Amino acid sequence: MQDRRLKYLLILPAAFIVLGTTIWPLAVSLVTSFRDWRLTRSLTPGPFIGAEHYITALTDDPDFANALRVTAIFVVIDVTITVVSALGLAVLLRRAGVLHSVTRAVLILPFAVSPALVGISFRFMFNAEMGVFTWMAGAVLPFLRGFVWLAEPSSALLVLVFSDAWRWVPYMTLVVLGGLAALPKEPEEAARIDGANEWQVFRDVTLPALLPVLAVVGILKTVFALKMFDQVVTLTGGGPGQSTVTLAYLVYSIAFRWYDMGYASAVAWILTSMLVFLAVWYTRLVLRKASP
């Protein structure tokens, strides 16, 4: 009996931390999303107004519609580039050897860099006058020499995607490498014996077996892409115009620039519902993959 009580006592500190830092703020923000609360009018929450904030966001707010569109475009491009690049690098680094082993060890370094620092670094590297990426692009394509990447809506979004992919591709490569290492060798060897070349082996044998791992990587990356915020603040500031305003950045702007806490909570919960849906999907996929 004492042992059974002890295990609950041991998890109490962690339970209180989760309750205080996650569950309680989520509950408060959910209640706030149904209230009219502008800090410019009052420091205390106003009256309940039902689902008015949600209806406004989904039907009559061009800023929300723009942020949703930008987020969707960003997620599709970012996830596609990350998954394809991670798969390609994993296949290249699959072979044994000292160089491949060292490269695999170094791959984790970009993921260890703070997202805010990534945004600041890329802002300097894409500087029109002294940026190293701007110089490299101009050396390869002369018409891009001196191009102001962050002044055009489409190029600014591409820079944002590139900065996020640069950080996540190495980590996802390691995940795909783990999936490749877990695949049985016999089907590939049998395909080679039957006369298939390396591309045919990869297309017809390796890739189909790796699809569950790639699905997990894609869903996981989608969750993180939906939360894109740090690099928007430090790299583009949501500009030019509103071309790089993501949903997470819109929540920040509504709450701490326009001081509408009720509406910001509603938009945050719309984003949270998307993340919860993907998290449940991800969990089911992982459990299905782990089940015998």
Short mmCIF file of C-alpha atoms in Angstrom, two decimals:
data_model
loop_
_atom_site.label_atom_id
_atom_site.label_comp_id
_atom_site.label_asym_id
_atom_site.label_seq_id
_atom_site.Cartn_x
_atom_site.Cartn_y
_atom_site.Cartn_z
CA MET A 1 0.00 0.00 0.00
CA GLN A 2 2.84 2.36 0.89
CA ASP A 3 4.53 1.64 -2.43
CA ARG A 4 1.32 2.42 -4.30
CA ARG A 5 0.99 5.76 -2.52
CA LEU A 6 4.65 6.58 -2.98
CA LYS A 7 4.48 6.54 -6.78
CA TYR A 8 1.66 9.09 -6.71
CA LEU A 9 3.55 11.28 -4.25
CA LEU A 10 6.61 11.22 -6.51
CA ILE A 11 4.69 12.50 -9.52
CA LEU A 12 2.88 15.25 -7.58
CA PRO A 13 5.58 17.94 -8.18
CA ALA A 14 5.52 17.29 -11.94
CA ALA A 15 1.70 17.22 -11.92
CA PHE A 16 1.56 20.62 -10.17
CA ILE A 17 4.06 22.09 -12.66
CA VAL A 18 2.00 20.85 -15.63
CA LEU A 19 -1.18 22.11 -13.98
CA GLY A 20 0.29 25.55 -13.30
CA THR A 21 2.09 26.07 -16.60
CA THR A 22 -0.18 24.30 -19.10
CA ILE A 23 -3.62 23.18 -17.92
CA TRP A 24 -4.52 26.30 -15.93
CA PRO A 25 -3.42 28.83 -18.61
CA LEU A 26 -5.31 26.83 -21.25
CA ALA A 27 -8.45 26.82 -19.12
CA VAL A 28 -8.20 30.55 -18.41
CA SER A 29 -7.61 31.39 -22.08
CA LEU A 30 -10.60 29.26 -23.08
CA VAL A 31 -12.87 31.16 -20.70
CA THR A 32 -11.35 34.47 -21.84
CA SER A 33 -12.11 33.62 -25.47
CA PHE A 34 -15.83 33.87 -24.66
CA ARG A 35 -15.50 37.30 -23.00
CA ASP A 36 -15.09 40.86 -24.23
CA TRP A 37 -11.80 42.02 -22.75
CA ARG A 38 -9.79 44.90 -24.15
CA LEU A 39 -6.94 46.11 -21.97
CA THR A 40 -7.43 49.64 -23.32
CA ARG A 41 -10.82 49.70 -21.60
CA SER A 42 -10.34 47.61 -18.47
CA LEU A 43 -7.70 45.57 -16.66
CA THR A 44 -10.32 42.96 -15.72
CA PRO A 45 -12.23 40.64 -18.07
CA GLY A 46 -15.51 42.00 -19.42
CA PRO A 47 -18.87 40.28 -19.87
CA PHE A 48 -19.44 36.96 -21.61
CA ILE A 49 -20.36 37.36 -25.28
CA GLY A 50 -20.59 33.70 -26.29
CA ALA A 51 -18.94 32.57 -29.51
CA GLU A 52 -18.85 36.06 -31.05
CA HIS A 53 -15.05 36.12 -31.27
CA TYR A 54 -14.96 32.77 -33.05
CA ILE A 55 -17.69 33.80 -35.48
CA THR A 56 -15.87 37.06 -36.24
CA ALA A 57 -12.56 35.29 -36.85
CA LEU A 58 -14.03 32.64 -39.12
CA THR A 59 -16.41 34.82 -41.11
CA ASP A 60 -15.55 38.51 -40.91
CA ASP A 61 -11.87 39.17 -40.24
CA PRO A 62 -9.58 39.76 -43.23
CA ASP A 63 -6.50 39.69 -40.96
CA PHE A 64 -7.39 36.20 -39.74
CA ALA A 65 -8.13 35.04 -43.30
CA ASN A 66 -4.76 36.40 -44.46
CA ALA A 67 -2.90 34.76 -41.56
CA LEU A 68 -4.66 31.46 -42.25
CA ARG A 69 -3.70 31.64 -45.93
CA VAL A 70 -0.07 32.55 -45.15
CA THR A 71 0.16 29.78 -42.56
CA ALA A 72 -1.29 27.21 -44.99
CA ILE A 73 1.16 28.20 -47.75
CA PHE A 74 4.07 28.21 -45.32
CA VAL A 75 3.17 24.80 -43.87
CA VAL A 76 2.76 23.13 -47.28
CA ILE A 77 6.06 24.45 -48.67
CA ASP A 78 7.99 24.01 -45.42
CA VAL A 79 6.83 20.45 -44.75
CA THR A 80 7.39 19.39 -48.37
CA ILE A 81 10.93 20.78 -48.49
CA THR A 82 11.79 19.37 -45.07
CA VAL A 83 10.51 15.85 -45.73
CA VAL A 84 12.00 15.58 -49.23
CA SER A 85 15.37 17.00 -48.12
CA ALA A 86 15.48 14.78 -45.03
CA LEU A 87 14.72 11.71 -47.14
CA GLY A 88 17.41 12.57 -49.68
CA LEU A 89 20.07 13.25 -47.04
CA ALA A 90 19.15 10.11 -45.12
CA VAL A 91 19.58 7.97 -48.22
CA LEU A 92 22.98 9.59 -48.91
CA LEU A 93 24.15 9.16 -45.31
CA ARG A 94 22.87 5.61 -44.97
CA ARG A 95 26.14 4.09 -46.02
CA ALA A 96 28.77 3.19 -43.44
CA GLY A 97 31.99 5.16 -43.21
CA VAL A 98 33.86 7.64 -41.07
CA LEU A 99 32.73 10.67 -43.08
CA HIS A 100 29.10 9.60 -42.94
CA SER A 101 29.32 8.97 -39.19
CA VAL A 102 30.84 12.40 -38.53
CA THR A 103 28.21 14.05 -40.72
CA ARG A 104 25.41 12.30 -38.81
CA ALA A 105 26.89 13.55 -35.53
CA VAL A 106 27.12 17.13 -36.79
CA LEU A 107 23.55 17.12 -38.10
CA ILE A 108 22.06 17.83 -34.67
CA LEU A 109 23.88 21.19 -34.35
CA PRO A 110 21.43 23.37 -36.38
CA PHE A 111 18.52 22.04 -34.30
CA ALA A 112 20.32 23.14 -31.13
CA VAL A 113 20.30 26.78 -32.28
CA SER A 114 17.55 28.99 -30.85
CA PRO A 115 14.81 29.78 -33.41
CA ALA A 116 15.07 33.49 -32.58
CA LEU A 117 18.81 33.38 -33.23
CA VAL A 118 18.16 31.60 -36.54
CA GLY A 119 15.89 34.45 -37.58
CA ILE A 120 18.44 37.12 -36.64
CA SER A 121 21.23 35.24 -38.44
CA PHE A 122 19.22 34.81 -41.62
CA ARG A 123 18.27 38.47 -41.54
CA PHE A 124 21.97 39.33 -41.75
CA MET A 125 22.77 36.60 -44.29
CA PHE A 126 20.02 37.84 -46.63
CA ASN A 127 21.03 41.46 -46.30
CA ALA A 128 21.04 43.08 -49.75
CA GLU A 129 24.49 44.67 -49.33
CA MET A 130 26.57 42.27 -47.20
CA GLY A 131 24.55 39.08 -46.84
CA VAL A 132 26.41 35.89 -47.69
CA PHE A 133 23.34 34.17 -49.13
CA THR A 134 22.56 37.23 -51.24
CA TRP A 135 26.14 37.21 -52.53
CA MET A 136 26.00 33.47 -53.30
CA ALA A 137 22.66 33.81 -55.13
CA GLY A 138 24.04 36.75 -57.12
CA ALA A 139 27.17 34.80 -58.05
CA VAL A 140 25.09 31.93 -59.46
CA LEU A 141 22.26 34.03 -60.90
CA PRO A 142 23.51 37.55 -61.79
CA PHE A 143 20.00 39.02 -61.95
CA LEU A 144 19.65 38.33 -58.19
CA ARG A 145 22.73 40.43 -57.36
CA GLY A 146 21.74 42.98 -54.71
CA PHE A 147 18.19 41.64 -54.57
CA VAL A 148 16.34 42.74 -51.41
CA TRP A 149 14.86 39.42 -50.36
CA LEU A 150 12.87 40.69 -47.40
CA ALA A 151 11.22 43.53 -49.35
CA GLU A 152 9.12 41.29 -51.62
CA PRO A 153 6.17 39.28 -50.21
CA SER A 154 6.95 36.03 -52.05
CA SER A 155 10.70 36.09 -51.47
CA ALA A 156 10.27 37.05 -47.80
CA LEU A 157 8.05 34.01 -47.28
CA LEU A 158 10.59 31.81 -49.06
CA VAL A 159 13.37 33.13 -46.79
CA LEU A 160 11.18 32.30 -43.79
CA VAL A 161 10.64 28.78 -45.14
CA PHE A 162 14.35 28.37 -45.85
CA SER A 163 15.30 29.44 -42.32
CA ASP A 164 12.90 26.94 -40.78
CA ALA A 165 13.91 24.12 -43.12
CA TRP A 166 17.60 24.80 -42.39
CA ARG A 167 16.90 24.20 -38.71
CA TRP A 168 14.61 21.17 -39.04
CA VAL A 169 16.02 19.18 -41.98
CA PRO A 170 19.04 17.82 -40.04
CA TYR A 171 16.88 16.62 -37.15
CA MET A 172 14.33 15.00 -39.45
CA THR A 173 17.20 13.40 -41.38
CA LEU A 174 18.24 11.62 -38.22
CA VAL A 175 14.67 10.42 -37.72
CA VAL A 176 14.51 9.06 -41.28
CA LEU A 177 17.95 7.46 -40.82
CA GLY A 178 16.53 5.62 -37.82
CA GLY A 179 13.65 4.43 -39.97
CA LEU A 180 16.03 3.25 -42.69
CA ALA A 181 18.16 1.39 -40.15
CA ALA A 182 15.07 -0.48 -38.92
CA LEU A 183 14.10 -1.73 -42.39
CA PRO A 184 14.93 -5.37 -43.17
CA LYS A 185 17.71 -5.83 -45.72
CA GLU A 186 16.33 -9.00 -47.32
CA PRO A 187 13.73 -7.36 -49.64
CA GLU A 188 16.31 -4.94 -51.05
CA GLU A 189 18.85 -7.73 -51.58
CA ALA A 190 16.22 -9.88 -53.27
CA ALA A 191 15.31 -7.01 -55.61
CA ARG A 192 18.97 -6.53 -56.58
CA ILE A 193 19.36 -10.25 -57.25
CA ASP A 194 16.33 -10.03 -59.55
CA GLY A 195 18.14 -7.36 -61.57
CA ALA A 196 16.67 -4.12 -60.18
CA ASN A 197 18.95 -1.08 -60.19
CA GLU A 198 19.40 1.20 -57.17
CA TRP A 199 16.64 3.61 -58.22
CA GLN A 200 14.18 0.76 -58.71
CA VAL A 201 15.10 -0.73 -55.35
CA PHE A 202 14.54 2.61 -53.68
CA ARG A 203 11.28 3.36 -55.52
CA ASP A 204 9.65 -0.06 -55.30
CA VAL A 205 11.06 -1.49 -52.05
CA THR A 206 12.62 1.08 -49.72
CA LEU A 207 10.22 3.98 -50.16
CA PRO A 208 6.97 2.01 -49.64
CA ALA A 209 8.40 0.45 -46.47
CA LEU A 210 9.50 3.87 -45.26
CA LEU A 211 6.14 5.61 -45.81
CA PRO A 212 4.93 5.18 -42.19
CA VAL A 213 8.10 6.90 -40.94
CA LEU A 214 7.72 9.70 -43.49
CA ALA A 215 4.09 10.14 -42.43
CA VAL A 216 5.17 10.55 -38.81
CA VAL A 217 7.86 13.04 -39.85
CA GLY A 218 5.36 14.99 -41.97
CA ILE A 219 2.74 15.22 -39.24
CA LEU A 220 5.31 16.16 -36.60
CA LYS A 221 6.79 18.85 -38.83
CA THR A 222 3.32 20.19 -39.61
CA VAL A 223 2.67 20.66 -35.89
CA PHE A 224 5.86 22.68 -35.48
CA ALA A 225 5.29 24.65 -38.69
CA LEU A 226 1.83 25.71 -37.53
CA LYS A 227 3.45 27.25 -34.45
CA MET A 228 5.90 29.36 -36.47
CA PHE A 229 6.51 32.54 -34.45
CA ASP A 230 10.12 33.18 -33.40
CA GLN A 231 11.58 33.62 -36.87
CA VAL A 232 8.65 35.79 -37.94
CA VAL A 233 9.47 38.20 -35.10
CA THR A 234 13.23 38.31 -35.65
CA LEU A 235 13.41 37.83 -39.42
CA THR A 236 10.46 39.50 -41.15
CA GLY A 237 8.32 41.13 -38.44
CA GLY A 238 5.28 39.91 -40.36
CA GLY A 239 6.18 42.00 -43.39
CA PRO A 240 6.41 43.26 -45.96
CA GLY A 241 2.84 44.29 -45.33
CA GLN A 242 1.16 41.19 -43.89
CA SER A 243 2.76 38.69 -46.25
CA THR A 244 4.46 36.67 -43.49
CA VAL A 245 1.92 37.05 -40.66
CA THR A 246 1.28 33.53 -39.40
CA LEU A 247 -1.53 32.55 -37.03
CA ALA A 248 0.81 32.46 -34.05
CA TYR A 249 2.15 35.91 -34.88
CA LEU A 250 -1.41 37.20 -35.36
CA VAL A 251 -2.30 36.01 -31.85
CA TYR A 252 0.69 37.93 -30.49
CA SER A 253 -0.26 41.06 -32.44
CA ILE A 254 -3.90 40.98 -31.31
CA ALA A 255 -2.94 40.47 -27.66
CA PHE A 256 0.10 42.70 -27.23
CA ARG A 257 -0.32 45.32 -29.96
CA TRP A 258 -4.07 45.73 -30.13
CA TYR A 259 -4.64 44.63 -26.49
CA ASP A 260 -7.75 42.59 -27.32
CA MET A 261 -7.22 39.65 -24.99
CA GLY A 262 -10.61 38.04 -25.63
CA TYR A 263 -10.22 37.93 -29.40
CA ALA A 264 -6.57 36.85 -29.13
CA SER A 265 -7.63 33.93 -26.92
CA ALA A 266 -10.25 32.87 -29.47
CA VAL A 267 -7.74 32.91 -32.36
CA ALA A 268 -5.25 31.06 -30.17
CA TRP A 269 -7.81 28.34 -29.47
CA ILE A 270 -8.57 27.97 -33.18
CA LEU A 271 -4.86 27.36 -33.70
CA THR A 272 -4.77 25.05 -30.67
CA SER A 273 -7.62 22.97 -32.07
CA MET A 274 -5.60 22.41 -35.26
CA LEU A 275 -2.59 21.33 -33.20
CA VAL A 276 -4.68 19.00 -31.03
CA PHE A 277 -6.15 17.36 -34.13
CA LEU A 278 -2.69 16.77 -35.58
CA ALA A 279 -1.36 15.56 -32.21
CA VAL A 280 -4.15 12.98 -31.94
CA TRP A 281 -3.51 11.88 -35.53
CA TYR A 282 0.22 11.63 -34.82
CA THR A 283 -0.37 9.59 -31.64
CA ARG A 284 -2.68 7.15 -33.41
CA LEU A 285 -0.21 6.72 -36.25
CA VAL A 286 2.67 6.04 -33.85
CA LEU A 287 0.64 3.59 -31.77
CA ARG A 288 -0.58 1.81 -34.90
CA LYS A 289 3.02 1.55 -36.12
CA ALA A 290 4.20 0.23 -32.75
CA SER A 291 1.43 -2.36 -32.40
CA PRO A 292 2.29 -5.91 -33.56
#
